CSV table of C-alpha atoms in Angstrom, one decimal:
chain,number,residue,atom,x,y,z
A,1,UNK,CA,99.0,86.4,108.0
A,2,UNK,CA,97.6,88.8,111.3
A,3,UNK,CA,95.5,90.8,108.7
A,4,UNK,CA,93.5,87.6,107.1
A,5,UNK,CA,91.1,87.2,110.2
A,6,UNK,CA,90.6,91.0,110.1
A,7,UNK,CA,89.6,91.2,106.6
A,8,UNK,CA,87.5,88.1,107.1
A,9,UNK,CA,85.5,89.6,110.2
A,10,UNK,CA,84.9,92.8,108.1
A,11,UNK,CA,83.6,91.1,105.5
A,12,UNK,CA,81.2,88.9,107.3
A,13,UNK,CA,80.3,92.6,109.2
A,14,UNK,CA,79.7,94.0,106.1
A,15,UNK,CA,77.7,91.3,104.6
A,16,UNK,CA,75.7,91.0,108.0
A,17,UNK,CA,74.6,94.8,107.8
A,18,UNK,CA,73.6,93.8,104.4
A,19,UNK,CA,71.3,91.0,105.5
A,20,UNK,CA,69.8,92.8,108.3
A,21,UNK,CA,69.2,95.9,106.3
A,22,UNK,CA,67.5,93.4,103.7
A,23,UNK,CA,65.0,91.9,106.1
A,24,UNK,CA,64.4,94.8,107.7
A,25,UNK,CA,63.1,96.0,104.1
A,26,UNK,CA,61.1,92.9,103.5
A,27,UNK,CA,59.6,92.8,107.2
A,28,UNK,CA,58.6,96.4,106.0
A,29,UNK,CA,56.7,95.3,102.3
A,30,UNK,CA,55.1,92.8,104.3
A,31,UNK,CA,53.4,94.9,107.1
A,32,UNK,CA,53.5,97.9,104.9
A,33,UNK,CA,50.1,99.0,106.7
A,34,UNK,CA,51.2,99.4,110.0
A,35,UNK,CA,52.7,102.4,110.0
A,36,UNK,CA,54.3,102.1,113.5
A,37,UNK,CA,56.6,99.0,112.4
A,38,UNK,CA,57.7,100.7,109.4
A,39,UNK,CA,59.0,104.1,111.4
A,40,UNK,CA,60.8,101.4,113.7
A,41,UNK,CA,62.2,99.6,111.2
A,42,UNK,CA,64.0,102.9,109.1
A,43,UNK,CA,64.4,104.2,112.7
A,44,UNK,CA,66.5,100.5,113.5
A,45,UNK,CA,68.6,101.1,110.1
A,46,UNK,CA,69.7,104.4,110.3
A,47,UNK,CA,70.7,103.9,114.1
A,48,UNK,CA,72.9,101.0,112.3
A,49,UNK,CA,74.1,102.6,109.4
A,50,UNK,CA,75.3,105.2,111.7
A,51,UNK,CA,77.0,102.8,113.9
A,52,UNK,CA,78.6,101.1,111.0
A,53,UNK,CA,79.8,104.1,109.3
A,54,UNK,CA,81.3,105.0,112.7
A,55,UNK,CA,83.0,102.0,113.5
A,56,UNK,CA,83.9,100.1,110.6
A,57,UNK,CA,83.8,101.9,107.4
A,58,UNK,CA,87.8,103.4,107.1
A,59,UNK,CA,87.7,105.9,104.0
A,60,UNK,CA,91.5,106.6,104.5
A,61,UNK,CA,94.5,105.1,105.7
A,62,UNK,CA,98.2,106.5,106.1
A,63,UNK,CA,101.2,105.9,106.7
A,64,UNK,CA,104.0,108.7,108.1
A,65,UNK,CA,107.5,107.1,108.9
A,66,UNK,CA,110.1,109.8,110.8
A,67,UNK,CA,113.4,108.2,111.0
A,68,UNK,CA,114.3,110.1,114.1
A,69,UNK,CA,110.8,108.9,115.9
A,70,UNK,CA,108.8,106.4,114.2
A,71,UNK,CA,105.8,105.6,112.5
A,72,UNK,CA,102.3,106.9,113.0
A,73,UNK,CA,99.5,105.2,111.3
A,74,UNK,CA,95.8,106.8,110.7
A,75,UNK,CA,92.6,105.5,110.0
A,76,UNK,CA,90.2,108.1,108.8
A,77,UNK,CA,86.2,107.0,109.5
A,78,UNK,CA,83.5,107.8,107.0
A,79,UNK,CA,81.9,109.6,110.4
A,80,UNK,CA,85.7,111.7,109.8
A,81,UNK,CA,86.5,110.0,113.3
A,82,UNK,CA,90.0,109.6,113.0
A,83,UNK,CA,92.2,106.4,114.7
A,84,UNK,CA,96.2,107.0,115.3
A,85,UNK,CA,98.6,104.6,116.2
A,86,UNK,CA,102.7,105.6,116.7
A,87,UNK,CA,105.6,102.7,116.8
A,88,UNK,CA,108.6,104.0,118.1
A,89,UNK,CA,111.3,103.6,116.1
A,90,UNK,CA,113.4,101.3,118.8
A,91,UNK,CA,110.5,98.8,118.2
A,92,UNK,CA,110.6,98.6,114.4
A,93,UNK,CA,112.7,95.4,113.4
A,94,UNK,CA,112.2,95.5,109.7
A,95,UNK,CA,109.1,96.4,106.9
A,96,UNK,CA,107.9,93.6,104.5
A,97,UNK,CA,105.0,92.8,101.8
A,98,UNK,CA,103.4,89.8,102.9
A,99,UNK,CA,101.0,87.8,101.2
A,100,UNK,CA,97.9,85.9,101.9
A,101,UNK,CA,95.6,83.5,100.1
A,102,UNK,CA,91.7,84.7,100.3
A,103,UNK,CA,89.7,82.8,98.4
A,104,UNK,CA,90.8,82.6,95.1
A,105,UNK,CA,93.0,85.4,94.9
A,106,UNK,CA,96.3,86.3,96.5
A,107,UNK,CA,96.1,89.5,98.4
A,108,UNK,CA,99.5,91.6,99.1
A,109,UNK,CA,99.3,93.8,102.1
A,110,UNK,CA,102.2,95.6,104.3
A,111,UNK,CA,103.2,94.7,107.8
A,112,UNK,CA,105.7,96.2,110.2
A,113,UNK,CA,107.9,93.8,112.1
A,114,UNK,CA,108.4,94.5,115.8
A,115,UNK,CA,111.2,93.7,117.7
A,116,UNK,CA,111.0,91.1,120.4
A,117,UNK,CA,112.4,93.4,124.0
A,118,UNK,CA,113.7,89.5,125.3
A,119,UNK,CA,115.2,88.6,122.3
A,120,UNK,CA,117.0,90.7,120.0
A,121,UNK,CA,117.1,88.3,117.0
A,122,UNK,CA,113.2,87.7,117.4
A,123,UNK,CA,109.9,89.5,116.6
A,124,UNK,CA,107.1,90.3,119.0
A,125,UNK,CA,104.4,91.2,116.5
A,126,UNK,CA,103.6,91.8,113.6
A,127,UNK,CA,101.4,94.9,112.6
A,128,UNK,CA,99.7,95.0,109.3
A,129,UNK,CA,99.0,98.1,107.4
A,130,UNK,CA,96.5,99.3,105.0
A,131,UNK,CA,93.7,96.9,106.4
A,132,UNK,CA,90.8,98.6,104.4
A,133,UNK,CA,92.2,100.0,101.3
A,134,UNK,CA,94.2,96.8,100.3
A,135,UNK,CA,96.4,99.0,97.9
A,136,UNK,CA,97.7,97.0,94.6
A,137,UNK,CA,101.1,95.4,94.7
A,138,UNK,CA,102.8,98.2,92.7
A,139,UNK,CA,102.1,100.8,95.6
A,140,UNK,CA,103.0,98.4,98.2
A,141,UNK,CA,106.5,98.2,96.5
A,142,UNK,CA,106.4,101.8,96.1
A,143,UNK,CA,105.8,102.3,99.7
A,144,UNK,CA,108.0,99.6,101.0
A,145,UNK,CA,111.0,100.9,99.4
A,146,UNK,CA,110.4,104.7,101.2
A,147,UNK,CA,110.3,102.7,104.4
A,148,UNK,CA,113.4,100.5,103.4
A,149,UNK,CA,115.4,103.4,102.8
A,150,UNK,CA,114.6,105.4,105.9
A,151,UNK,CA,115.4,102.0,108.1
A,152,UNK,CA,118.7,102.1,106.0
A,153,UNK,CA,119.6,105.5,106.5
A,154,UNK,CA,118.8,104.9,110.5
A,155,UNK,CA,120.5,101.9,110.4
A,156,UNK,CA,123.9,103.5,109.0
A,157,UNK,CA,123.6,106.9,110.7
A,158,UNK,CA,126.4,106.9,113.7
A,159,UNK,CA,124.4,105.9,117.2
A,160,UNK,CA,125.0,108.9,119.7
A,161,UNK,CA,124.9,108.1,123.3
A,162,UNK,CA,125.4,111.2,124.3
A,163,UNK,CA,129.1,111.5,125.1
A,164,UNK,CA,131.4,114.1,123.1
């Protein structure tokens, strides 16, 4: 449930950027003979489309799990700013699809379980993935099950501590 008040603030972003760009047009129809207001007003929209493009608008999101390391997630800006983020391994309790109720529809989305430091048996937080491109279920499943086998093969492989 983490990802629900993330993809509810994005929305109302995007639909505020909407609004403004929307009166700013109609301010503009309405004093189209002042030519000063007008400049400002594009000048205001592009400044914000720039922003918003910059710091909200992810194009592209991946995921790259190394059983040895970790996981490394990337969000790629329409700007082509680029956002990492690496979990060690250690941390990584389990992967699960999780769902949530938004609106009238049932959204699926990824999350990585992370393992409490205090307490073994308990989890300290949960990361969602895939935020922006809300995959469909079949390539969550798809996904989960490459990330389910790698925890596996961790999880079997013999722990060395380095004695020999």
């Amino acid at each position: 449930m983490a990802s629900l008040p993330h993809m509810v603030v994005q929305a109302q972003l995007e639909c505020c950027v909407q609004l403004i760009v929307i009166a700013e047009l109609c301010v503009c129809l309405a004093v189209l003979q002042n030519s000063m207001v007008l400049s400002a007003a594009i000048f205001i929209t592009l400044i914000g489309l720039i922003i918003y493009l910059h710091f909200v608008k992810i194009d592209q999101e991946s995921l790259l799990v190394i059983g040895s390391l970790g996981l490394q997630l990337t969000a790629s800006y329409a700007s082509g700013k680029e956002s990492t983020t690496f979990i060690e391994m250690g941390r990584v309790k389990d992967v699960v699809i999780n769902e949530a109720i938004h609106m009238q529809k049932v959204i699926y989305y990824l999350c990585i379980l992370l393992q409490d430091p205090g307490d073994p048996q308990g989890i300290s937080e949960v990361v969602p993935l895939f935020q922006s491109s809300k995959p469909r279920l079949d390539c969550l499943i798809e996904v989960y099950r490459s990330c389910q086998e790698i925890l596996q093969q961790r999880k079997t492989a013999p722990q060395s501590n380095g004695i020999k």
